Tab-separated table of C-alpha atoms and ligand atoms in Angstrom:
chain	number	residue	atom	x	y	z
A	1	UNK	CA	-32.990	-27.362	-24.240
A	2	UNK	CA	-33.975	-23.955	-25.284
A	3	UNK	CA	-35.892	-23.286	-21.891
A	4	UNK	CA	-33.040	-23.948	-20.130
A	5	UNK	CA	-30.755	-20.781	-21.897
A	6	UNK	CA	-34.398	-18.821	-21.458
A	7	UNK	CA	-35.052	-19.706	-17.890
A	8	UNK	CA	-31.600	-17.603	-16.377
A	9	UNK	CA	-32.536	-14.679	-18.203
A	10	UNK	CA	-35.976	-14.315	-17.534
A	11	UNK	CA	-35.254	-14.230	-14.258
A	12	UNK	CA	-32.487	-11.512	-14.699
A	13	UNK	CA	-34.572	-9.183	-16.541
A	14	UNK	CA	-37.344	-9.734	-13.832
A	15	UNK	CA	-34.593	-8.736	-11.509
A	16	UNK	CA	-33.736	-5.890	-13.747
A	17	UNK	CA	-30.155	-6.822	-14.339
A	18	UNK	CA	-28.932	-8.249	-17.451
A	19	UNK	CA	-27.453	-11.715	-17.193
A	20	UNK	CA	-23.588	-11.492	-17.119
A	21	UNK	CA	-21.044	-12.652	-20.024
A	22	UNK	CA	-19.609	-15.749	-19.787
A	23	UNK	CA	-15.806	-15.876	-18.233
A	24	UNK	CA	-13.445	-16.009	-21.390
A	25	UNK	CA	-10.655	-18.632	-20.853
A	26	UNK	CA	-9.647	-18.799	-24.565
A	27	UNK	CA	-6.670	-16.710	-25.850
A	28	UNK	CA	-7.960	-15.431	-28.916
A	29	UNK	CA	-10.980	-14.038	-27.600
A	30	UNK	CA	-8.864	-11.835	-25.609
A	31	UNK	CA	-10.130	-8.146	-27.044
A	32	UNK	CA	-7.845	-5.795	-28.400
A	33	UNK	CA	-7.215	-3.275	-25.969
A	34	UNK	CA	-4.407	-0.061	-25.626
A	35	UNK	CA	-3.147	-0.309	-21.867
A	36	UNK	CA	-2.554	3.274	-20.173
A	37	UNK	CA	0.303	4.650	-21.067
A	38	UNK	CA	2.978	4.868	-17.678
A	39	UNK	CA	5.066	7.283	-18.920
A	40	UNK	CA	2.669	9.931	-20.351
A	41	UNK	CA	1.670	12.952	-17.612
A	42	UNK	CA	-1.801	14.090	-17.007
A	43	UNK	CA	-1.090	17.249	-19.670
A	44	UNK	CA	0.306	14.796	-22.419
A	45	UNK	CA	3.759	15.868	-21.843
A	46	UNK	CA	5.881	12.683	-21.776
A	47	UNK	CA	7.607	11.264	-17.966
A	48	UNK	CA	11.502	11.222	-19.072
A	49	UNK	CA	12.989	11.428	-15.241
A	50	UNK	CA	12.872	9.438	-11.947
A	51	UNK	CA	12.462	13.225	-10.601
A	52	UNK	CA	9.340	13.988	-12.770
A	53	UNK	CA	8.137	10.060	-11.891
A	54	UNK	CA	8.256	11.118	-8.027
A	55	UNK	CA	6.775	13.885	-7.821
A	56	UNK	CA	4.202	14.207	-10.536
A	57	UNK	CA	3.274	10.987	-11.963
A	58	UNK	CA	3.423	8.632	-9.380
A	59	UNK	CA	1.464	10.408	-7.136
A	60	UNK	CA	-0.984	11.741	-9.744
A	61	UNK	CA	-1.524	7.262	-10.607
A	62	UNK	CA	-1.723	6.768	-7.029
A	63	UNK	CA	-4.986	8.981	-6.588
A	64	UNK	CA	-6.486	7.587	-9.459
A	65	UNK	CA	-6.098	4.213	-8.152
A	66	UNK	CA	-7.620	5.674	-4.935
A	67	UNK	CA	-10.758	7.114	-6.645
A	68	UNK	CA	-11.481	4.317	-9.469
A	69	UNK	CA	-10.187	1.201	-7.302
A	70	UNK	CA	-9.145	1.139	-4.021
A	71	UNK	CA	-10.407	3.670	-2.449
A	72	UNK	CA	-9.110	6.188	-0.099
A	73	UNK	CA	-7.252	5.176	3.155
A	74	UNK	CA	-8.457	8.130	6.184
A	75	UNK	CA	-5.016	9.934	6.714
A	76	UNK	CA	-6.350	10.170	10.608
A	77	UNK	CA	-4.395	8.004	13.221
A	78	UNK	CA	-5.923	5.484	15.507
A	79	UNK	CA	-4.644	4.495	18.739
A	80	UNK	CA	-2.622	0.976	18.827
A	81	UNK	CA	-2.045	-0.870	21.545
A	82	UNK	CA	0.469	-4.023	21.311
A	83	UNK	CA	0.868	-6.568	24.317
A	84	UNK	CA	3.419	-10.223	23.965
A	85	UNK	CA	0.675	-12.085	25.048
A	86	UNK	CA	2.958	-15.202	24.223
A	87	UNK	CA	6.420	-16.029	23.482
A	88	UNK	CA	8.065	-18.986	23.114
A	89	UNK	CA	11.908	-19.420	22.859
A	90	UNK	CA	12.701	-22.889	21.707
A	91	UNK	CA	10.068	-22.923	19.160
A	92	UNK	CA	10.610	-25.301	16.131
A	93	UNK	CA	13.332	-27.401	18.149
A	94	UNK	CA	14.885	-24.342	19.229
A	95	UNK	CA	15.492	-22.844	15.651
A	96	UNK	CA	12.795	-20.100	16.482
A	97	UNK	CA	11.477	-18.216	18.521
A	98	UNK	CA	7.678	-17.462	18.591
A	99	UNK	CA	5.587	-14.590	19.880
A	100	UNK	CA	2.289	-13.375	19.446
A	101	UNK	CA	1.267	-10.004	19.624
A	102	UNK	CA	-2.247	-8.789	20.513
A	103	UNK	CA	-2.985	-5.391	18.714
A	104	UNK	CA	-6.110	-3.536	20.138
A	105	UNK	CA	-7.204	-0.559	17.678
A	106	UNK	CA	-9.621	2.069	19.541
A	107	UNK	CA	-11.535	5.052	18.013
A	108	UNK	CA	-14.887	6.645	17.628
A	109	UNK	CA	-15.415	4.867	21.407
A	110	UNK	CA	-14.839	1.306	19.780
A	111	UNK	CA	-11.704	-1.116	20.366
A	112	UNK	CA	-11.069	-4.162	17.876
A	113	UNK	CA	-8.390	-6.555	18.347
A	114	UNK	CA	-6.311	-8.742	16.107
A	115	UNK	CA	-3.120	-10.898	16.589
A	116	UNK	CA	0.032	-11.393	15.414
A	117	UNK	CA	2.006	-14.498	14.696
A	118	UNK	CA	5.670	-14.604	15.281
A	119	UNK	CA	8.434	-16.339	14.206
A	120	UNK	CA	12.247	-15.043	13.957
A	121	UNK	CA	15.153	-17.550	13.595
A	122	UNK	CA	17.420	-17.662	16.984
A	123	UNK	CA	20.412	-17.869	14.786
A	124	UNK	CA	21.086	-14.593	12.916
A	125	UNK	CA	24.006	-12.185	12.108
A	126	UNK	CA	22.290	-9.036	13.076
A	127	UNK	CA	18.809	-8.352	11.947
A	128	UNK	CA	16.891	-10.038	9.859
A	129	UNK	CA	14.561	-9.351	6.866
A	130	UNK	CA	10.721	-10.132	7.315
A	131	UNK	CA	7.818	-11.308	5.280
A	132	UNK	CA	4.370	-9.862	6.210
A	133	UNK	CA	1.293	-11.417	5.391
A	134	UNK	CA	-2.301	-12.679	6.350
A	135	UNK	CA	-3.648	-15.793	6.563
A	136	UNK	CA	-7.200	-16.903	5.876
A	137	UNK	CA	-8.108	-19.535	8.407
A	138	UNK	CA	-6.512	-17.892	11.421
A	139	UNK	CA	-3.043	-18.486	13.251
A	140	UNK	CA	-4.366	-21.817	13.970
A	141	UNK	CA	-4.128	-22.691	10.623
A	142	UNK	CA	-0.896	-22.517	9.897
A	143	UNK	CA	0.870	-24.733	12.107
A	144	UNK	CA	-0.293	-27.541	14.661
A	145	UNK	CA	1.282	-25.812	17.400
A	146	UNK	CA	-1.452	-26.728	20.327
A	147	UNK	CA	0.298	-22.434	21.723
A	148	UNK	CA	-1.125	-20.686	18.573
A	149	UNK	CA	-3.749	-18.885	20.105
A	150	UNK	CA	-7.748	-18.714	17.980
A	151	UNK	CA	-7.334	-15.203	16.158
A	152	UNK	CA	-10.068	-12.919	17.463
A	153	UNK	CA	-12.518	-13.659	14.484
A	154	UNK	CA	-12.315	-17.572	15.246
A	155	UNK	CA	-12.115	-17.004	18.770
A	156	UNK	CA	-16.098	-16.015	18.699
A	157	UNK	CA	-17.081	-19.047	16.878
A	158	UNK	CA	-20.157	-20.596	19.357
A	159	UNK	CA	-19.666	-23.998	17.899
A	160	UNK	CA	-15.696	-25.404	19.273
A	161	UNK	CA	-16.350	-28.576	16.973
A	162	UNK	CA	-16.293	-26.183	13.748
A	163	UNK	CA	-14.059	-27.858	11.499
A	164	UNK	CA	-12.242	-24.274	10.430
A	165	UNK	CA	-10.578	-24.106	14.435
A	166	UNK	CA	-8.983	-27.824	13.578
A	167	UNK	CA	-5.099	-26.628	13.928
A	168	UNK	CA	-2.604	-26.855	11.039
A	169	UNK	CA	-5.652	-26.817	8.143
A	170	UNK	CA	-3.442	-24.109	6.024
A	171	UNK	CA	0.264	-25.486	6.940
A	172	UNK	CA	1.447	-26.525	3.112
A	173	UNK	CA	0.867	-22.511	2.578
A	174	UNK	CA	3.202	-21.820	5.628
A	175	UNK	CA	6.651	-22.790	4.788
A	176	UNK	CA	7.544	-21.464	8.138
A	177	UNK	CA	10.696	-24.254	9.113
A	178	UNK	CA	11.970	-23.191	5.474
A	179	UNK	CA	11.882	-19.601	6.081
A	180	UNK	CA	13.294	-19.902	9.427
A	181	UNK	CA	16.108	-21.798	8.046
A	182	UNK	CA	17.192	-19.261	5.365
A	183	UNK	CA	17.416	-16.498	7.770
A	184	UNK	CA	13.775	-14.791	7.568
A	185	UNK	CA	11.470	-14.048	10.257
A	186	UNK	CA	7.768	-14.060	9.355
A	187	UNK	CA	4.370	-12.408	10.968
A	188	UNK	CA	0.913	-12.994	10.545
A	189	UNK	CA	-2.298	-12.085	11.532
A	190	UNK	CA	-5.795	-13.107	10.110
A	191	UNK	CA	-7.225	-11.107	7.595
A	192	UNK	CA	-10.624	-11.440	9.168
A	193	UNK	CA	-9.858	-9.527	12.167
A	194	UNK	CA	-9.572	-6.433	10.039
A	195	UNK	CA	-12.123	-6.623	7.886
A	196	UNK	CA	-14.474	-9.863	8.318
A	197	UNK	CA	-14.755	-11.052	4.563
A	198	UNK	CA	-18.468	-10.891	3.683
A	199	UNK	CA	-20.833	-8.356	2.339
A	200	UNK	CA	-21.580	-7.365	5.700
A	201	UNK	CA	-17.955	-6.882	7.614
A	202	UNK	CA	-17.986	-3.990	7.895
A	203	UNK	CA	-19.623	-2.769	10.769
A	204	UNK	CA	-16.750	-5.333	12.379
A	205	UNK	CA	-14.299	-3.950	10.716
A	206	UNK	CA	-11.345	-0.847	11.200
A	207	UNK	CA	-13.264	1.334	9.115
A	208	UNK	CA	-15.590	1.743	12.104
A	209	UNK	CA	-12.681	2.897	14.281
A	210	UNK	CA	-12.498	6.218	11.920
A	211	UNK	CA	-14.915	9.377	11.819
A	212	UNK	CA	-17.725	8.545	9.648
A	213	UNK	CA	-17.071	10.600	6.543
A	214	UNK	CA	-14.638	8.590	5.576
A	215	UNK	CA	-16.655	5.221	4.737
A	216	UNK	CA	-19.158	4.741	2.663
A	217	UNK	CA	-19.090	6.968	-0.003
A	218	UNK	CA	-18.014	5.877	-3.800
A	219	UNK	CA	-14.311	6.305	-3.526
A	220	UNK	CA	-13.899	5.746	0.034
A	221	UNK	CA	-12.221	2.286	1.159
A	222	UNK	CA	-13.274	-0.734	1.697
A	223	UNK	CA	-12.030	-4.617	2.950
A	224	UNK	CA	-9.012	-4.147	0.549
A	225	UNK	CA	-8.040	-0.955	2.109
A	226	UNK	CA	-8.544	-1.928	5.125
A	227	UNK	CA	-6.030	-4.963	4.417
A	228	UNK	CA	-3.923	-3.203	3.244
A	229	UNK	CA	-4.001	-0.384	5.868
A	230	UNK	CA	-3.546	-3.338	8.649
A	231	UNK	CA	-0.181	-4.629	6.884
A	232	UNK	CA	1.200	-0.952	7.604
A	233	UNK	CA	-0.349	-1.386	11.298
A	234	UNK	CA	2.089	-4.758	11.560
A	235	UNK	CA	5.216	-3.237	10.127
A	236	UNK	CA	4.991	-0.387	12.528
A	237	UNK	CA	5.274	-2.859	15.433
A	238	UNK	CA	7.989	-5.042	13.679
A	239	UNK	CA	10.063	-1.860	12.859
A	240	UNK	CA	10.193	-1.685	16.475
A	241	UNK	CA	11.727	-5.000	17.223
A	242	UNK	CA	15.324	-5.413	17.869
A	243	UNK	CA	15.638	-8.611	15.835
A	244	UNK	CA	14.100	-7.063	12.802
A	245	UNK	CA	15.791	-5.256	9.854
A	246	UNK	CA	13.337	-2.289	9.153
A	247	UNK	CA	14.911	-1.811	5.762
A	248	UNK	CA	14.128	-5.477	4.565
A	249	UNK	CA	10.585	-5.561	5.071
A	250	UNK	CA	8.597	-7.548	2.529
A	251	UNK	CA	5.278	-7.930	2.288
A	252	UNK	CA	3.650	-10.889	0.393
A	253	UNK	CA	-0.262	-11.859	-0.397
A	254	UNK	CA	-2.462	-15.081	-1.925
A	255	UNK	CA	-4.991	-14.334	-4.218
A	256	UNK	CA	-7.430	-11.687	-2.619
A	257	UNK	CA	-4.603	-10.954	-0.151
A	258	UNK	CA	-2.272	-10.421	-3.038
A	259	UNK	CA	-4.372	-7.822	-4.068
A	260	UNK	CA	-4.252	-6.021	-0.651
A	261	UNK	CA	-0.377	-6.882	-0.348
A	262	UNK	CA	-0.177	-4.452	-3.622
A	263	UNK	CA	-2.206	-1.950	-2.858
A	264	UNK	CA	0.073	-1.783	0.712
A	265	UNK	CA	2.860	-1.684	-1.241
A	266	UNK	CA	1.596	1.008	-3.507
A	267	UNK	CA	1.005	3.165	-0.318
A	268	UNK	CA	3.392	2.397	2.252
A	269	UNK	CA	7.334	2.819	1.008
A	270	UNK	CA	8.307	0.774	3.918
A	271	UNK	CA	7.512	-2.517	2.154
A	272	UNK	CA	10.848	-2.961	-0.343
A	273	UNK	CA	9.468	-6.046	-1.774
A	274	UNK	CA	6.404	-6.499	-2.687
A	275	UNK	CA	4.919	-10.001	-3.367
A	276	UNK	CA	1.678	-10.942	-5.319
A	277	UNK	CA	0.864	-14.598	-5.126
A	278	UNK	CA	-1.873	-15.960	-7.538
A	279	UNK	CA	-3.561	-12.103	-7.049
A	280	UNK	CA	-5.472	-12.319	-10.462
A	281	UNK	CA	-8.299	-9.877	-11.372
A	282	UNK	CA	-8.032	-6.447	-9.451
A	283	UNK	CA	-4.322	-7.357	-8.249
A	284	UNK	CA	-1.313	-8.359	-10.770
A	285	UNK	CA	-3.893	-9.336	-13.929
A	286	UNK	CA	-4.668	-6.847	-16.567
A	287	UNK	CA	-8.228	-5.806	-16.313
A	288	UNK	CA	-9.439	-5.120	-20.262
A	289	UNK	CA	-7.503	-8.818	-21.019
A	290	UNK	CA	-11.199	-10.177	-19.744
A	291	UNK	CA	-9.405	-12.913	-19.337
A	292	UNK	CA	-11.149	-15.817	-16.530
A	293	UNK	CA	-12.236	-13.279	-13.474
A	294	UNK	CA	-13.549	-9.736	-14.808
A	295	UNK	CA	-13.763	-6.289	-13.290
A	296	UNK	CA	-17.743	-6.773	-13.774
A	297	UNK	CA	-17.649	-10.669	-12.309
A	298	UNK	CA	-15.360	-9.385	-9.075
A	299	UNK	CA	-17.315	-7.131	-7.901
A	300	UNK	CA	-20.633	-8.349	-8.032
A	301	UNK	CA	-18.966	-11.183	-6.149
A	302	UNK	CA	-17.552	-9.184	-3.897
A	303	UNK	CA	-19.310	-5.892	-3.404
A	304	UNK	CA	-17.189	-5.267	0.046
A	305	UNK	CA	-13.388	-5.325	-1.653
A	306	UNK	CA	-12.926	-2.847	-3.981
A	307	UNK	CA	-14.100	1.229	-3.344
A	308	UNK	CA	-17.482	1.897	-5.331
A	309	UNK	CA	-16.562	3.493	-8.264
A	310	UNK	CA	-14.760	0.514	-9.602
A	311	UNK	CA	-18.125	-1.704	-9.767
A	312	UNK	CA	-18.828	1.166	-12.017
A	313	UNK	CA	-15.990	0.074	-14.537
A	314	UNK	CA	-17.926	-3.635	-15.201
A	315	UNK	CA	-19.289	-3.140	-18.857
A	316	UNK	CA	-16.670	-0.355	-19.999
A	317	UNK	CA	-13.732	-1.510	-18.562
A	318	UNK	CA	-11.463	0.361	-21.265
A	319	UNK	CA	-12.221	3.390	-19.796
A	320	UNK	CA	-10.158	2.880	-16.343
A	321	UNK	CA	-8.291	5.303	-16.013
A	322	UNK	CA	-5.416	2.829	-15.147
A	323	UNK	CA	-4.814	-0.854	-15.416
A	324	UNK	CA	-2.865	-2.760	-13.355
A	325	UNK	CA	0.571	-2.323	-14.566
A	326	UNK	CA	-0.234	0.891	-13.085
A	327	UNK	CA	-0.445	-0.697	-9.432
A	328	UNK	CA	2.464	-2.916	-9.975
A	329	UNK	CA	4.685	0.452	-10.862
A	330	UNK	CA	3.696	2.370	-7.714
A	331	UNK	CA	6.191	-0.092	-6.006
A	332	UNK	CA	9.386	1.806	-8.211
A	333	UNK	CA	12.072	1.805	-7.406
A	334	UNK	CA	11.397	-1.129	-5.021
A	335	UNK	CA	10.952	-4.351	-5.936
A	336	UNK	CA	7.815	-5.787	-7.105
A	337	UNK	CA	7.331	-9.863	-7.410
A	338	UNK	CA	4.334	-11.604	-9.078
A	339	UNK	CA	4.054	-15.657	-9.119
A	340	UNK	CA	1.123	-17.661	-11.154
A	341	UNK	CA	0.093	-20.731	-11.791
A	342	UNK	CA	-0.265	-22.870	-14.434
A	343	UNK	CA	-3.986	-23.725	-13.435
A	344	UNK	CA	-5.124	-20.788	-11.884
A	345	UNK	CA	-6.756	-19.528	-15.417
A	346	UNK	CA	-9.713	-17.651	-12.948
A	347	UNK	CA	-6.586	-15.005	-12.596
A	348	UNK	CA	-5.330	-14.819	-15.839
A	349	UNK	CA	-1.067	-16.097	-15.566
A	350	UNK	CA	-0.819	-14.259	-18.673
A	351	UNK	CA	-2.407	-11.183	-17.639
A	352	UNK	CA	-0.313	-11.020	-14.347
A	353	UNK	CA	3.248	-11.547	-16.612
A	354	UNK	CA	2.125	-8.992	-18.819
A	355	UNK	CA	1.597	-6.576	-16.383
A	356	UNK	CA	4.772	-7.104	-14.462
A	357	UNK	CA	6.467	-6.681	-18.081
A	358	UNK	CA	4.820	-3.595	-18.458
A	359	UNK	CA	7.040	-2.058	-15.257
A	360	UNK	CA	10.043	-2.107	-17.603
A	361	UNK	CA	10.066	2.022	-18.503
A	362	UNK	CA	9.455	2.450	-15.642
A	363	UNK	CA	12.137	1.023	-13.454
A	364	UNK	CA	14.764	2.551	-16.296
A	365	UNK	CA	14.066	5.933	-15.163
A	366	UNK	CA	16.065	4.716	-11.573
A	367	UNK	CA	18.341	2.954	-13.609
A	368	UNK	CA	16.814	-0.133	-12.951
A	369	UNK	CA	16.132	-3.404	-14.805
A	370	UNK	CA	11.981	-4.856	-15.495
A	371	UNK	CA	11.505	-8.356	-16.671
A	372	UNK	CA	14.014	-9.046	-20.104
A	373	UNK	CA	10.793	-10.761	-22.425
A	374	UNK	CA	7.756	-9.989	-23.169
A	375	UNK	CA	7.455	-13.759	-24.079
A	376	UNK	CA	5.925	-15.378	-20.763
A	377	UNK	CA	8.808	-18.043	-19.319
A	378	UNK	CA	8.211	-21.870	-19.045
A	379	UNK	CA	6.941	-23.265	-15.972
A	380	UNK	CA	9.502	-23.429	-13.031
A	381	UNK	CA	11.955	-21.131	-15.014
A	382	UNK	CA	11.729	-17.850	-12.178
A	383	UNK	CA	13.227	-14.616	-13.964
A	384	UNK	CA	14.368	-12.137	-11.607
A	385	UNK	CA	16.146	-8.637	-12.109
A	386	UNK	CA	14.473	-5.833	-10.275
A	387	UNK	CA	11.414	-7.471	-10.638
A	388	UNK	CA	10.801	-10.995	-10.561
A	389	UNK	CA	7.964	-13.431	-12.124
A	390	UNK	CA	7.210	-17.161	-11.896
A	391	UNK	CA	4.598	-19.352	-13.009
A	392	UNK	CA	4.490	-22.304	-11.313
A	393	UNK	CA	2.828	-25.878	-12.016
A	394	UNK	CA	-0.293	-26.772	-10.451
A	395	UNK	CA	-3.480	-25.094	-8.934
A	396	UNK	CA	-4.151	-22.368	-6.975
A	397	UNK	CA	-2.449	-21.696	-3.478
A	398	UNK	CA	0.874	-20.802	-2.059
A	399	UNK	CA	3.519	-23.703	-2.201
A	400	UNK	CA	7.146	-24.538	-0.997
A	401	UNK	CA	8.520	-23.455	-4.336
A	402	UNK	CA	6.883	-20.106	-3.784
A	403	UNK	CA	8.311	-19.034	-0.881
A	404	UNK	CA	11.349	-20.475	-1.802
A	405	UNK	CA	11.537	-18.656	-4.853
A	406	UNK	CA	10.297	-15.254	-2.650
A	407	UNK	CA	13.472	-15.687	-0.348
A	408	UNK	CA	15.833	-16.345	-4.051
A	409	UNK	CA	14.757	-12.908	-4.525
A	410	UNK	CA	15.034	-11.368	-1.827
A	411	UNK	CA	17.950	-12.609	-1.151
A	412	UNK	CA	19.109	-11.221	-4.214
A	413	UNK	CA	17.641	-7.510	-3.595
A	414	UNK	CA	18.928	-7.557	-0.257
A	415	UNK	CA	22.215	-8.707	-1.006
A	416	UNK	CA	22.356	-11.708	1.192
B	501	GTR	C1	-11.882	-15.883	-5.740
B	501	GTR	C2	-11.879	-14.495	-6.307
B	501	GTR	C3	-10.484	-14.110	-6.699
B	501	GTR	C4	-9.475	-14.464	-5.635
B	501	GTR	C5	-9.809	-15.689	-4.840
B	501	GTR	C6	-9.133	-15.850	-3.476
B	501	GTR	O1	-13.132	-16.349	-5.439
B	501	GTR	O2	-12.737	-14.485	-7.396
B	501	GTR	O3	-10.440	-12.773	-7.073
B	501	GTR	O4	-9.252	-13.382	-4.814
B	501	GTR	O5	-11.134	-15.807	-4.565
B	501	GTR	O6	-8.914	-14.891	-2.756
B	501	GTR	O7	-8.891	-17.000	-3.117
């Protein structure tokens, strides 16, 4: 028996790393920990106005969650090009139509493409709100539609019999006929062809396209900037499109995408809603809870997500300089909207309501209303004021009563 325990640890200390803590799924092993304090300016001097919250503290969080997390996004512009490569008319029975939208990025003499998934209901009164958001498995993989055309990444497979190109694999996270028929349009493009997800993406990614001083060092971005950066790229095209409401512009993540759909949403004002599904650890789920997934277990996971001064937070991770109620309240006074699940215990449900509860100061300083409790809701029982928070039953993913819960709320924030 004993060997066994020995046996991992011998090896880590010939590796010279210390074996890692067990994940903590057990409520009263949670640590006792003092969250960051919103309201409370660099000086000490307390935050008492939406003026003050503007143009001191927000932007003074912001940077720290730039430094210590995210890293920074290069304020340079690269060229986009955008080109219909497809549209389709009568899509979904003639409910829809469907276009897709190649986007070639050049800079530093290099050109990456990625595309864009369509679809806008052909019944509307005037323009319509959209949802942004990646997929994992390409555009293939959310619908059977034999037109959906391989996203770049997939597109280079060598082997055609690969079971990830088999159309459709993703569809039960694609409510698409559903949010056709309540009046949204929705785009999406495959994360991959920003950033390709592994440790080594990034020589394929968009942080290539930019000069090289700003990659690579320890608070420069990475994949999840990159993300997040690319969800801006897609709602400068849709603000373009005459069948699109620019002021209804939502933007909505799963999991590791949640996390990048937050830190858009923390950077770009465009995005009025802001949606993290199941984002867990390093997205809606506060970090010294320790709660399932850890700051220390994340990124030695995934080295590539997060900028490098967060990997430094692993063993001491009260000393963040925020947590992340503190991403959550960049979205004020816009609307922020965080879903769990009842099985997903890897991203802490608890951890993600208490953050969005923590919002609540802040949205009063706009006059606005956060979540009423601080007691977590039942299963299927969705509170929504100016924020809104579910937990759902089952594992997790991104289901029908997610998105239709998203489009309750948004409904309700854009007064439809
Ligand atoms: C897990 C990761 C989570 C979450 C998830 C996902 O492996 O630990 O942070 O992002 O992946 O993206 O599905």
């Amino acid at each position: 028996m004993k060997t066994r325990h020995i046996a991992p640890i011998l090896l880590a200390c010939l590796l010279g790393s210390a074996p890692m803590k067990a994940q903590n799924y057990d409520e009263t092993k949670v640590p006792l920990y003092t969250l960051p304090d919103l309201l409370t300016a660099e000086d000490g001097t307390p935050v008492t106005t939406a003026r003050q919250w503007k143009k001191q503290q927000r932007p003074h969080l912001l940077e720290l969650l730039a430094t210590h997390g995210y890293g920074h996004t290069p304020t340079q512009k690269t060229d986009v090009t955008h080109e219909v490569v497809y549209e389709n008319k009568q899509a979904l029975g003639g409910r829809a139509t469907q276009q897709q939208v190649r986007f070639t990025f050049s800079g530093e003499g290099k050109t990456i493409q990625a595309l864009l998934l369509v679809y806008y209901p052909n019944e509307r009164k005037g323009k319509v709100p959209v949802f942004i958001c990646y997929n994992f498995k390409g555009n293939h993989s959310t619908s059977t539609d034999e037109n959906i055309l391989y996203s770049p990444y997939f597109e280079q497979l060598p082997n055609r019999q690969d079971p990830i190109l088999v159309r459709g694999n993703q569809t039960s996270r694609w409510s698409i006929p559903l949010i056709i028929e309540r009046g949204y349009a929705v785009a999406t493009m495959c994360y991959h062809d920003i950033y390709p997800d592994h440790k080594d993406g990034e020589s394929q990614s968009v942080l290539t396209l930019f000069p090289k001083d700003t990659y690579g060092k320890p608070d420069s971005w990475q994949a999840l900037g990159a993300w997040a950066w690319g969800s801006s790229r897609i709602a400068d095209w849709i603000e373009r499109q005459p069948w699109a409401d620019k002021k209804k512009l939502a933007v909505m993540g799963h999991s590791r995408q949640g996390k990048a759909a937050l830190w858009a949403g923390a950077q770009d004002e465009r995005f009025q809603v802001v949606i993290s599904n199941n984002s867990g650890c390093g997205g809606a789920a506060l970090s010294r809870r320790e709660f399932g997934e850890t700051v220390a277990k994340i990124n030695s996971s995934f080295p590539h997500w997060f900028c490098r001064n967060f990997s430094s937070y692993g063993k001491r991770v009260n000393d963040l300089p925020f947590d992340q109620h503190t991403l959550l309240a960049m979205m004020a006074p816009r609307h922020v909207y965080v879903a769990s699940a009842k099985e997903d215990t890897w991203a802490d449900p608890r951890g993600e309501f208490l953050a969005t509860f923590q919002l609540g100061p802040v949205y009063e300083l706009f006059g606005m209303k956060g979540l009423p409790s601080p007691i977590m809701p039942d299963i299927h029982r969705p509170v929504m004021t100016d924020a809104g928070y579910h937990i759902r039953a089952g594992k997790h993913d991104v289901t029908e009563y997610d998105w239709a819960r998203y489009m309750d709320f948004c409904d309700k924030v854009f007064g439809r």
